[in-house]
Amino acid sequence: MEAVIIDGKKVADEIRAELTVRIAALKERSVTPGLAAVLVGDDPASQIYVRSKARACEKIGVHSEVIRKPADITQDELMSIVRELNGRDDTDGILVQLPLPDHIDEMTVTLLIDPAKDVDGFHPYNVGMMLLGHPTLLSCTPHGIIELMRSYNIDPAGKEVVILGRSNIVGKPLGVMLLQKAEMANATVTFCHSRTTDLKSVCRRADILVAAIGQPEFVTADMVKDGVVIIDVGQNRIEDETAQKGYRLVGDVDFEACRKKASYITPVPGGVGKMTIAMLLSNTVLSAERRAGHLR
Ligand code: GUN
């Protein structure tokens, strides 16, 4: 079997096209969706992420603002910025780029963000609502994975989904979303992590295998069964002197070997990564629509 390669860029483009229509409808009512990103310090990866998010906003007519602060900002100063953004009518989404420097307490900052503007879906209110199966702002990468599967008619209902990784950003929320009694869910979910015994045999049970552990090409062909759907969330930089930047991006899956056994597989780059920003835009537009509803 040779897998269908899931085209994250194509699906993300389709989502952006739908959002453009919704943004135009908002603008007719004098509402421009707005996203504010707070970037603390000079971590190169975070700078790239925030720049891409801002560019993606501008391209579809979402107003974007990046607030850059030095790594030695105090917790109080950062909290004041979030408080100010919570109160602003022109800001529908607030994103504090993680990780934050060690002296800042991430949870205290996340808790302060108005849950209605929490377009990352990281606030415990939104995480709790999601867990209980209530509509809410969903965290972007797991939501993007579900939208990718929807687009390729991969219905997880009744399937064995195995998730490698238990992060708060991807593994845990994705497993909970797929577990819900809802459409594009109803899966039987298993979480794996560094203490899982006999990882290989658990992975080989998977109808849908999600790799989100941050280890380059960790999933090898002997770990998957024929016909598996593979979702690769990894974005690992590995040194490559032949590449212009001196590195190349690889996922958590040995793509070339696994594509021969899988029915569907996401590439890196061009798979899940493209969806995260599309879902961030989607959450920002949704938040603006709720504001417009209140303005009516
Ligand atoms: N750091 C890595 N991924 C993310 C993300 O999706 N949102 C935020 N705020 N920080 C991140």
PDB file of C-alpha atoms and ligand atoms in Angstrom:
ATOM      1  CA  MET A   1       0.000   0.000   0.000  1.00  0.00           C
ATOM      2  CA  GLU A   2       1.168   3.529  -0.745  1.00  0.00           C
ATOM      3  CA  ALA A   3      -0.427   6.129   1.495  1.00  0.00           C
ATOM      4  CA  VAL A   4      -2.439   9.148   0.437  1.00  0.00           C
ATOM      5  CA  ILE A   5      -0.414  12.159   1.554  1.00  0.00           C
ATOM      6  CA  ILE A   6      -2.634  14.532   3.496  1.00  0.00           C
ATOM      7  CA  ASP A   7      -2.202  18.056   2.141  1.00  0.00           C
ATOM      8  CA  GLY A   8      -2.307  20.394   5.140  1.00  0.00           C
ATOM      9  CA  LYS A   9      -1.697  23.463   3.018  1.00  0.00           C
ATOM     10  CA  LYS A  10      -4.705  22.729   0.803  1.00  0.00           C
ATOM     11  CA  VAL A  11      -7.038  22.180   3.776  1.00  0.00           C
ATOM     12  CA  ALA A  12      -5.681  25.275   5.558  1.00  0.00           C
ATOM     13  CA  ASP A  13      -6.234  27.322   2.372  1.00  0.00           C
ATOM     14  CA  GLU A  14      -9.852  26.120   2.198  1.00  0.00           C
ATOM     15  CA  ILE A  15     -10.426  27.111   5.832  1.00  0.00           C
ATOM     16  CA  ARG A  16      -8.884  30.534   5.189  1.00  0.00           C
ATOM     17  CA  ALA A  17     -11.148  31.008   2.150  1.00  0.00           C
ATOM     18  CA  GLU A  18     -14.229  30.337   4.323  1.00  0.00           C
ATOM     19  CA  LEU A  19     -12.908  32.719   6.979  1.00  0.00           C
ATOM     20  CA  THR A  20     -12.455  35.467   4.364  1.00  0.00           C
ATOM     21  CA  VAL A  21     -16.210  35.372   3.689  1.00  0.00           C
ATOM     22  CA  ARG A  22     -17.012  35.579   7.411  1.00  0.00           C
ATOM     23  CA  ILE A  23     -14.531  38.443   7.876  1.00  0.00           C
ATOM     24  CA  ALA A  24     -16.189  40.367   5.013  1.00  0.00           C
ATOM     25  CA  ALA A  25     -19.589  39.901   6.704  1.00  0.00           C
ATOM     26  CA  LEU A  26     -18.148  41.231   9.965  1.00  0.00           C
ATOM     27  CA  LYS A  27     -16.633  44.242   8.224  1.00  0.00           C
ATOM     28  CA  GLU A  28     -20.040  45.133   6.808  1.00  0.00           C
ATOM     29  CA  ARG A  29     -21.050  45.516  10.413  1.00  0.00           C
ATOM     30  CA  SER A  30     -17.926  47.619  11.111  1.00  0.00           C
ATOM     31  CA  VAL A  31     -16.210  44.839  13.062  1.00  0.00           C
ATOM     32  CA  THR A  32     -12.602  43.958  12.214  1.00  0.00           C
ATOM     33  CA  PRO A  33     -11.337  40.873  14.043  1.00  0.00           C
ATOM     34  CA  GLY A  34      -8.164  41.616  16.012  1.00  0.00           C
ATOM     35  CA  LEU A  35      -5.439  39.386  17.423  1.00  0.00           C
ATOM     36  CA  ALA A  36      -2.784  40.549  19.888  1.00  0.00           C
ATOM     37  CA  ALA A  37       0.306  38.382  20.351  1.00  0.00           C
ATOM     38  CA  VAL A  38       2.631  38.915  23.293  1.00  0.00           C
ATOM     39  CA  LEU A  39       6.201  37.759  22.717  1.00  0.00           C
ATOM     40  CA  VAL A  40       8.616  37.781  25.659  1.00  0.00           C
ATOM     41  CA  GLY A  41      12.369  37.373  25.077  1.00  0.00           C
ATOM     42  CA  ASP A  42      14.198  36.442  21.910  1.00  0.00           C
ATOM     43  CA  ASP A  43      13.753  32.689  21.478  1.00  0.00           C
ATOM     44  CA  PRO A  44      14.285  32.231  17.708  1.00  0.00           C
ATOM     45  CA  ALA A  45      11.547  29.615  17.228  1.00  0.00           C
ATOM     46  CA  SER A  46       8.992  31.763  19.098  1.00  0.00           C
ATOM     47  CA  GLN A  47       9.944  34.790  16.976  1.00  0.00           C
ATOM     48  CA  ILE A  48       9.329  32.786  13.794  1.00  0.00           C
ATOM     49  CA  TYR A  49       5.981  31.452  15.068  1.00  0.00           C
ATOM     50  CA  VAL A  50       4.729  34.878  16.105  1.00  0.00           C
ATOM     51  CA  ARG A  51       5.837  36.461  12.828  1.00  0.00           C
ATOM     52  CA  SER A  52       4.003  33.755  10.843  1.00  0.00           C
ATOM     53  CA  LYS A  53       0.867  34.228  12.913  1.00  0.00           C
ATOM     54  CA  ALA A  54       0.926  38.006  12.369  1.00  0.00           C
ATOM     55  CA  ARG A  55       1.498  37.584   8.634  1.00  0.00           C
ATOM     56  CA  ALA A  56      -1.351  35.061   8.359  1.00  0.00           C
ATOM     57  CA  CYS A  57      -3.689  37.551  10.071  1.00  0.00           C
ATOM     58  CA  GLU A  58      -2.779  40.404   7.777  1.00  0.00           C
ATOM     59  CA  LYS A  59      -3.288  38.259   4.670  1.00  0.00           C
ATOM     60  CA  ILE A  60      -6.933  37.585   5.458  1.00  0.00           C
ATOM     61  CA  GLY A  61      -7.893  40.920   6.976  1.00  0.00           C
ATOM     62  CA  VAL A  62      -7.526  40.201  10.685  1.00  0.00           C
ATOM     63  CA  HIS A  63      -5.888  43.104  12.478  1.00  0.00           C
ATOM     64  CA  SER A  64      -2.755  41.944  14.235  1.00  0.00           C
ATOM     65  CA  GLU A  65      -0.556  43.490  16.858  1.00  0.00           C
ATOM     66  CA  VAL A  66       2.653  42.008  18.258  1.00  0.00           C
ATOM     67  CA  ILE A  67       3.744  43.235  21.668  1.00  0.00           C
ATOM     68  CA  ARG A  68       7.438  42.438  22.115  1.00  0.00           C
ATOM     69  CA  LYS A  69       8.961  42.571  25.579  1.00  0.00           C
ATOM     70  CA  PRO A  70      12.455  41.758  26.888  1.00  0.00           C
ATOM     71  CA  ALA A  71      13.107  38.481  28.737  1.00  0.00           C
ATOM     72  CA  ASP A  72      13.552  40.345  32.036  1.00  0.00           C
ATOM     73  CA  ILE A  73       9.978  41.704  32.086  1.00  0.00           C
ATOM     74  CA  THR A  74       8.408  41.261  35.524  1.00  0.00           C
ATOM     75  CA  GLN A  75       5.379  39.110  36.157  1.00  0.00           C
ATOM     76  CA  ASP A  76       3.456  42.249  37.172  1.00  0.00           C
ATOM     77  CA  GLU A  77       4.327  44.068  33.936  1.00  0.00           C
ATOM     78  CA  LEU A  78       3.197  41.097  31.852  1.00  0.00           C
ATOM     79  CA  MET A  79      -0.010  40.819  33.868  1.00  0.00           C
ATOM     80  CA  SER A  80      -0.715  44.537  33.241  1.00  0.00           C
ATOM     81  CA  ILE A  81      -0.365  43.990  29.487  1.00  0.00           C
ATOM     82  CA  VAL A  82      -2.835  41.081  29.563  1.00  0.00           C
ATOM     83  CA  ARG A  83      -5.270  43.091  31.712  1.00  0.00           C
ATOM     84  CA  GLU A  84      -5.123  45.955  29.229  1.00  0.00           C
ATOM     85  CA  LEU A  85      -5.758  43.602  26.271  1.00  0.00           C
ATOM     86  CA  ASN A  86      -8.670  41.973  28.129  1.00  0.00           C
ATOM     87  CA  GLY A  87     -10.327  45.386  28.315  1.00  0.00           C
ATOM     88  CA  ARG A  88      -9.784  46.429  24.707  1.00  0.00           C
ATOM     89  CA  ASP A  89     -12.775  46.299  22.354  1.00  0.00           C
ATOM     90  CA  ASP A  90     -10.591  45.981  19.253  1.00  0.00           C
ATOM     91  CA  THR A  91      -8.874  42.796  20.494  1.00  0.00           C
ATOM     92  CA  ASP A  92     -10.805  39.557  20.001  1.00  0.00           C
ATOM     93  CA  GLY A  93      -7.894  37.201  20.561  1.00  0.00           C
ATOM     94  CA  ILE A  94      -4.988  37.285  23.010  1.00  0.00           C
ATOM     95  CA  LEU A  95      -2.028  34.984  22.584  1.00  0.00           C
ATOM     96  CA  VAL A  96       0.912  34.870  24.965  1.00  0.00           C
ATOM     97  CA  GLN A  97       3.601  32.914  23.143  1.00  0.00           C
ATOM     98  CA  LEU A  98       5.014  30.045  25.200  1.00  0.00           C
ATOM     99  CA  PRO A  99       7.443  29.173  26.640  1.00  0.00           C
ATOM    100  CA  LEU A 100       7.811  32.154  28.984  1.00  0.00           C
ATOM    101  CA  PRO A 101      11.064  32.843  30.894  1.00  0.00           C
ATOM    102  CA  ASP A 102      11.506  30.754  34.074  1.00  0.00           C
ATOM    103  CA  HIS A 103      10.765  33.618  36.478  1.00  0.00           C
ATOM    104  CA  ILE A 104       7.253  34.054  35.012  1.00  0.00           C
ATOM    105  CA  ASP A 105       4.486  31.747  36.178  1.00  0.00           C
ATOM    106  CA  GLU A 106       2.771  30.568  33.010  1.00  0.00           C
ATOM    107  CA  MET A 107      -0.395  29.371  34.723  1.00  0.00           C
ATOM    108  CA  THR A 108      -0.946  32.700  36.517  1.00  0.00           C
ATOM    109  CA  VAL A 109      -0.671  34.524  33.183  1.00  0.00           C
ATOM    110  CA  THR A 110      -2.926  32.033  31.359  1.00  0.00           C
ATOM    111  CA  LEU A 111      -5.555  32.281  34.099  1.00  0.00           C
ATOM    112  CA  LEU A 112      -5.669  36.059  33.675  1.00  0.00           C
ATOM    113  CA  ILE A 113      -6.528  35.950  29.948  1.00  0.00           C
ATOM    114  CA  ASP A 114     -10.250  36.536  29.389  1.00  0.00           C
ATOM    115  CA  PRO A 115     -11.498  33.031  28.406  1.00  0.00           C
ATOM    116  CA  ALA A 116     -13.607  34.633  25.632  1.00  0.00           C
ATOM    117  CA  LYS A 117     -10.365  35.964  24.074  1.00  0.00           C
ATOM    118  CA  ASP A 118      -8.282  32.839  24.726  1.00  0.00           C
ATOM    119  CA  VAL A 119      -7.787  31.895  21.068  1.00  0.00           C
ATOM    120  CA  ASP A 120      -5.095  29.340  22.023  1.00  0.00           C
ATOM    121  CA  GLY A 121      -7.711  27.426  24.040  1.00  0.00           C
ATOM    122  CA  PHE A 122      -5.216  27.111  26.916  1.00  0.00           C
ATOM    123  CA  HIS A 123      -7.271  28.736  29.709  1.00  0.00           C
ATOM    124  CA  PRO A 124      -8.434  26.162  32.284  1.00  0.00           C
ATOM    125  CA  TYR A 125     -12.024  27.388  31.734  1.00  0.00           C
ATOM    126  CA  ASN A 126     -11.822  26.467  28.030  1.00  0.00           C
ATOM    127  CA  VAL A 127      -9.925  23.232  28.745  1.00  0.00           C
ATOM    128  CA  GLY A 128     -12.598  22.286  31.297  1.00  0.00           C
ATOM    129  CA  MET A 129     -15.485  23.130  28.952  1.00  0.00           C
ATOM    130  CA  MET A 130     -13.823  21.052  26.238  1.00  0.00           C
ATOM    131  CA  LEU A 131     -13.378  18.141  28.667  1.00  0.00           C
ATOM    132  CA  LEU A 132     -17.063  18.312  29.576  1.00  0.00           C
ATOM    133  CA  GLY A 133     -18.024  18.372  25.898  1.00  0.00           C
ATOM    134  CA  HIS A 134     -19.368  21.942  25.731  1.00  0.00           C
ATOM    135  CA  PRO A 135     -18.732  24.234  22.744  1.00  0.00           C
ATOM    136  CA  THR A 136     -15.766  26.464  23.486  1.00  0.00           C
ATOM    137  CA  LEU A 137     -12.567  27.869  21.980  1.00  0.00           C
ATOM    138  CA  LEU A 138     -10.596  24.719  21.151  1.00  0.00           C
ATOM    139  CA  SER A 139      -6.850  24.453  21.257  1.00  0.00           C
ATOM    140  CA  CYS A 140      -5.534  24.962  17.716  1.00  0.00           C
ATOM    141  CA  THR A 141      -3.306  21.987  16.888  1.00  0.00           C
ATOM    142  CA  PRO A 142      -5.703  19.242  18.071  1.00  0.00           C
ATOM    143  CA  HIS A 143      -8.634  21.034  16.462  1.00  0.00           C
ATOM    144  CA  GLY A 144      -6.609  21.339  13.252  1.00  0.00           C
ATOM    145  CA  ILE A 145      -5.914  17.591  13.279  1.00  0.00           C
ATOM    146  CA  ILE A 146      -9.631  16.853  13.539  1.00  0.00           C
ATOM    147  CA  GLU A 147     -10.358  19.247  10.646  1.00  0.00           C
ATOM    148  CA  LEU A 148      -7.661  17.539   8.548  1.00  0.00           C
ATOM    149  CA  MET A 149      -9.286  14.156   9.172  1.00  0.00           C
ATOM    150  CA  ARG A 150     -12.736  15.567   8.367  1.00  0.00           C
ATOM    151  CA  SER A 151     -11.461  16.918   5.082  1.00  0.00           C
ATOM    152  CA  TYR A 152     -10.219  13.439   4.054  1.00  0.00           C
ATOM    153  CA  ASN A 153     -13.380  11.674   5.340  1.00  0.00           C
ATOM    154  CA  ILE A 154     -11.401   9.868   8.040  1.00  0.00           C
ATOM    155  CA  ASP A 155     -14.060   9.298  10.701  1.00  0.00           C
ATOM    156  CA  PRO A 156     -12.524   8.309  14.054  1.00  0.00           C
ATOM    157  CA  ALA A 157     -15.801   6.785  15.360  1.00  0.00           C
ATOM    158  CA  GLY A 158     -15.160   3.279  16.702  1.00  0.00           C
ATOM    159  CA  LYS A 159     -11.486   3.439  15.724  1.00  0.00           C
ATOM    160  CA  GLU A 160      -8.501   2.665  17.934  1.00  0.00           C
ATOM    161  CA  VAL A 161      -6.596   5.920  18.219  1.00  0.00           C
ATOM    162  CA  VAL A 162      -3.159   5.762  19.815  1.00  0.00           C
ATOM    163  CA  ILE A 163      -1.600   9.065  20.816  1.00  0.00           C
ATOM    164  CA  LEU A 164       2.135   9.256  21.474  1.00  0.00           C
ATOM    165  CA  GLY A 165       2.685  12.178  23.830  1.00  0.00           C
ATOM    166  CA  ARG A 166       0.720  13.656  26.718  1.00  0.00           C
ATOM    167  CA  SER A 167       1.419  17.385  26.385  1.00  0.00           C
ATOM    168  CA  ASN A 168      -1.190  19.914  27.473  1.00  0.00           C
ATOM    169  CA  ILE A 169      -1.010  21.547  24.033  1.00  0.00           C
ATOM    170  CA  VAL A 170      -1.496  18.496  21.789  1.00  0.00           C
ATOM    171  CA  GLY A 171      -1.682  14.964  23.231  1.00  0.00           C
ATOM    172  CA  LYS A 172      -4.093  15.425  26.144  1.00  0.00           C
ATOM    173  CA  PRO A 173      -6.597  17.765  24.456  1.00  0.00           C
ATOM    174  CA  LEU A 174      -6.622  15.762  21.213  1.00  0.00           C
ATOM    175  CA  GLY A 175      -7.362  12.540  23.095  1.00  0.00           C
ATOM    176  CA  VAL A 176     -10.214  14.196  24.971  1.00  0.00           C
ATOM    177  CA  MET A 177     -11.704  15.688  21.790  1.00  0.00           C
ATOM    178  CA  LEU A 178     -11.627  12.306  20.034  1.00  0.00           C
ATOM    179  CA  LEU A 179     -13.229  10.624  23.033  1.00  0.00           C
ATOM    180  CA  GLN A 180     -16.327  12.849  23.057  1.00  0.00           C
ATOM    181  CA  LYS A 181     -19.775  11.581  22.154  1.00  0.00           C
ATOM    182  CA  ALA A 182     -19.872  13.789  19.066  1.00  0.00           C
ATOM    183  CA  GLU A 183     -19.283  13.805  15.346  1.00  0.00           C
ATOM    184  CA  MET A 184     -15.634  13.400  14.302  1.00  0.00           C
ATOM    185  CA  ALA A 185     -15.057  11.708  17.671  1.00  0.00           C
ATOM    186  CA  ASN A 186     -16.358   8.543  19.441  1.00  0.00           C
ATOM    187  CA  ALA A 187     -12.913   6.952  19.210  1.00  0.00           C
ATOM    188  CA  THR A 188     -11.294   4.468  21.586  1.00  0.00           C
ATOM    189  CA  VAL A 189      -8.277   6.432  22.761  1.00  0.00           C
ATOM    190  CA  THR A 190      -4.985   5.223  24.243  1.00  0.00           C
ATOM    191  CA  PHE A 191      -2.314   7.645  25.449  1.00  0.00           C
ATOM    192  CA  CYS A 192       1.336   6.548  25.362  1.00  0.00           C
ATOM    193  CA  HIS A 193       4.326   8.202  27.005  1.00  0.00           C
ATOM    194  CA  SER A 194       7.864   7.593  28.210  1.00  0.00           C
ATOM    195  CA  ARG A 195       6.685   5.077  30.846  1.00  0.00           C
ATOM    196  CA  THR A 196       4.459   3.023  28.546  1.00  0.00           C
ATOM    197  CA  THR A 197       5.506  -0.626  28.508  1.00  0.00           C
ATOM    198  CA  ASP A 198       5.714  -2.408  25.163  1.00  0.00           C
ATOM    199  CA  LEU A 199       5.078   0.728  23.163  1.00  0.00           C
ATOM    200  CA  LYS A 200       5.489  -1.102  19.882  1.00  0.00           C
ATOM    201  CA  SER A 201       2.617  -3.509  20.444  1.00  0.00           C
ATOM    202  CA  VAL A 202       0.325  -0.668  21.606  1.00  0.00           C
ATOM    203  CA  CYS A 203       1.197   1.343  18.472  1.00  0.00           C
ATOM    204  CA  ARG A 204       0.571  -1.674  16.251  1.00  0.00           C
ATOM    205  CA  ARG A 205      -3.038  -1.785  17.474  1.00  0.00           C
ATOM    206  CA  ALA A 206      -3.690   1.729  16.182  1.00  0.00           C
ATOM    207  CA  ASP A 207      -6.111   2.423  13.340  1.00  0.00           C
ATOM    208  CA  ILE A 208      -5.066   6.057  13.738  1.00  0.00           C
ATOM    209  CA  LEU A 209      -1.624   6.826  15.194  1.00  0.00           C
ATOM    210  CA  VAL A 210      -0.777  10.349  16.319  1.00  0.00           C
ATOM    211  CA  ALA A 211       2.869  11.153  17.051  1.00  0.00           C
ATOM    212  CA  ALA A 212       3.428  14.243  19.206  1.00  0.00           C
ATOM    213  CA  ILE A 213       6.589  13.607  21.203  1.00  0.00           C
ATOM    214  CA  GLY A 214       9.216  15.829  19.583  1.00  0.00           C
ATOM    215  CA  GLN A 215      11.628  13.009  18.692  1.00  0.00           C
ATOM    216  CA  PRO A 216      12.856  12.924  15.105  1.00  0.00           C
ATOM    217  CA  GLU A 217      11.634   9.896  13.114  1.00  0.00           C
ATOM    218  CA  PHE A 218      10.784   7.970  16.287  1.00  0.00           C
ATOM    219  CA  VAL A 219       7.940   5.977  14.698  1.00  0.00           C
ATOM    220  CA  THR A 220       9.361   3.315  12.406  1.00  0.00           C
ATOM    221  CA  ALA A 221       7.558   1.035   9.960  1.00  0.00           C
ATOM    222  CA  ASP A 222       7.697  -1.990  12.301  1.00  0.00           C
ATOM    223  CA  MET A 223       5.602  -0.016  14.850  1.00  0.00           C
ATOM    224  CA  VAL A 224       2.528   0.376  12.633  1.00  0.00           C
ATOM    225  CA  LYS A 225       0.007  -1.971  11.070  1.00  0.00           C
ATOM    226  CA  ASP A 226      -0.961  -2.029   7.414  1.00  0.00           C
ATOM    227  CA  GLY A 227      -3.561   0.581   6.506  1.00  0.00           C
ATOM    228  CA  VAL A 228      -2.956   2.812   9.552  1.00  0.00           C
ATOM    229  CA  VAL A 229      -3.689   6.554   9.371  1.00  0.00           C
ATOM    230  CA  ILE A 230      -0.605   8.435  10.604  1.00  0.00           C
ATOM    231  CA  ILE A 231      -0.789  11.981  11.927  1.00  0.00           C
ATOM    232  CA  ASP A 232       2.676  13.448  12.531  1.00  0.00           C
ATOM    233  CA  VAL A 233       2.734  16.496  14.809  1.00  0.00           C
ATOM    234  CA  GLY A 234       6.537  16.617  15.156  1.00  0.00           C
ATOM    235  CA  GLN A 235       8.540  19.632  13.970  1.00  0.00           C
ATOM    236  CA  ASN A 236      12.149  18.657  14.658  1.00  0.00           C
ATOM    237  CA  ARG A 237      15.110  20.550  13.269  1.00  0.00           C
ATOM    238  CA  ILE A 238      17.977  18.261  12.335  1.00  0.00           C
ATOM    239  CA  GLU A 239      21.358  19.380  11.069  1.00  0.00           C
ATOM    240  CA  ASP A 240      21.757  19.158   7.319  1.00  0.00           C
ATOM    241  CA  GLU A 241      24.764  20.818   5.701  1.00  0.00           C
ATOM    242  CA  THR A 242      23.216  20.450   2.243  1.00  0.00           C
ATOM    243  CA  ALA A 243      20.204  22.561   3.286  1.00  0.00           C
ATOM    244  CA  GLN A 244      20.374  26.337   2.828  1.00  0.00           C
ATOM    245  CA  LYS A 245      19.597  27.023   6.496  1.00  0.00           C
ATOM    246  CA  GLY A 246      21.946  24.298   7.750  1.00  0.00           C
ATOM    247  CA  TYR A 247      19.025  22.248   9.054  1.00  0.00           C
ATOM    248  CA  ARG A 248      15.895  20.567   7.809  1.00  0.00           C
ATOM    249  CA  LEU A 249      12.564  19.865   9.408  1.00  0.00           C
ATOM    250  CA  VAL A 250      11.527  16.295  10.115  1.00  0.00           C
ATOM    251  CA  GLY A 251       8.557  14.871  11.961  1.00  0.00           C
ATOM    252  CA  ASP A 252       8.276  12.251  14.698  1.00  0.00           C
ATOM    253  CA  VAL A 253       7.646   9.603  12.025  1.00  0.00           C
ATOM    254  CA  ASP A 254       9.986   7.894   9.568  1.00  0.00           C
ATOM    255  CA  PHE A 255       7.909   9.172   6.663  1.00  0.00           C
ATOM    256  CA  GLU A 256       9.508   7.269   3.772  1.00  0.00           C
ATOM    257  CA  ALA A 257       9.274   3.891   5.493  1.00  0.00           C
ATOM    258  CA  CYS A 258       5.820   4.388   7.039  1.00  0.00           C
ATOM    259  CA  ARG A 259       4.126   5.749   3.921  1.00  0.00           C
ATOM    260  CA  LYS A 260       4.499   2.298   2.360  1.00  0.00           C
ATOM    261  CA  LYS A 261       2.275   0.759   5.052  1.00  0.00           C
ATOM    262  CA  ALA A 262      -0.159   3.565   5.859  1.00  0.00           C
ATOM    263  CA  SER A 263      -3.450   4.414   4.126  1.00  0.00           C
ATOM    264  CA  TYR A 264      -3.043   8.139   4.908  1.00  0.00           C
ATOM    265  CA  ILE A 265      -0.074  10.074   6.294  1.00  0.00           C
ATOM    266  CA  THR A 266       0.660  13.736   7.045  1.00  0.00           C
ATOM    267  CA  PRO A 267       3.995  15.098   5.781  1.00  0.00           C
ATOM    268  CA  VAL A 268       6.386  17.421   7.666  1.00  0.00           C
ATOM    269  CA  PRO A 269       6.400  20.185   6.636  1.00  0.00           C
ATOM    270  CA  GLY A 270       3.040  20.689   4.900  1.00  0.00           C
ATOM    271  CA  GLY A 271       0.810  18.658   7.219  1.00  0.00           C
ATOM    272  CA  VAL A 272      -0.424  19.456  10.722  1.00  0.00           C
ATOM    273  CA  GLY A 273       1.752  22.569  11.111  1.00  0.00           C
ATOM    274  CA  LYS A 274      -0.187  24.416   8.410  1.00  0.00           C
ATOM    275  CA  MET A 275      -3.433  23.794  10.284  1.00  0.00           C
ATOM    276  CA  THR A 276      -2.429  25.299  13.634  1.00  0.00           C
ATOM    277  CA  ILE A 277      -2.377  28.875  12.341  1.00  0.00           C
ATOM    278  CA  ALA A 278      -5.578  28.343  10.316  1.00  0.00           C
ATOM    279  CA  MET A 279      -7.375  27.288  13.518  1.00  0.00           C
ATOM    280  CA  LEU A 280      -5.944  30.263  15.400  1.00  0.00           C
ATOM    281  CA  LEU A 281      -7.468  32.537  12.735  1.00  0.00           C
ATOM    282  CA  SER A 282     -10.709  30.571  12.992  1.00  0.00           C
ATOM    283  CA  ASN A 283     -10.867  31.086  16.771  1.00  0.00           C
ATOM    284  CA  THR A 284     -10.154  34.811  16.362  1.00  0.00           C
ATOM    285  CA  VAL A 285     -12.960  35.190  13.809  1.00  0.00           C
ATOM    286  CA  LEU A 286     -15.331  33.189  16.044  1.00  0.00           C
ATOM    287  CA  SER A 287     -14.499  35.442  18.978  1.00  0.00           C
ATOM    288  CA  ALA A 288     -15.136  38.540  16.790  1.00  0.00           C
ATOM    289  CA  GLU A 289     -18.483  37.113  15.658  1.00  0.00           C
ATOM    290  CA  ARG A 290     -19.480  36.717  19.301  1.00  0.00           C
ATOM    291  CA  ARG A 291     -18.466  40.353  19.908  1.00  0.00           C
ATOM    292  CA  ALA A 292     -20.514  41.425  16.845  1.00  0.00           C
ATOM    293  CA  GLY A 293     -23.462  39.467  18.238  1.00  0.00           C
ATOM    294  CA  HIS A 294     -23.189  41.404  21.457  1.00  0.00           C
ATOM    295  CA  LEU A 295     -22.992  44.680  19.551  1.00  0.00           C
ATOM    296  CA  ARG A 296     -26.176  43.996  17.628  1.00  0.00           C
TER     297      ARG A 296
HETATM  298  N1  GUN B   1       4.278  27.717  21.812  1.00  0.00           N
HETATM  299  C1  GUN B   1       4.289  26.627  20.987  1.00  0.00           C
HETATM  300  N2  GUN B   1       3.079  26.463  20.416  1.00  0.00           N
HETATM  301  C2  GUN B   1       2.288  27.447  20.886  1.00  0.00           C
HETATM  302  C3  GUN B   1       0.929  27.802  20.646  1.00  0.00           C
HETATM  303  O1  GUN B   1       0.190  27.159  19.904  1.00  0.00           O
HETATM  304  N3  GUN B   1       0.494  28.912  21.309  1.00  0.00           N
HETATM  305  C4  GUN B   1       1.285  29.620  22.152  1.00  0.00           C
HETATM  306  N4  GUN B   1       0.740  30.676  22.770  1.00  0.00           N
HETATM  307  N5  GUN B   1       2.535  29.318  22.393  1.00  0.00           N
HETATM  308  C5  GUN B   1       3.045  28.240  21.761  1.00  0.00           C
END
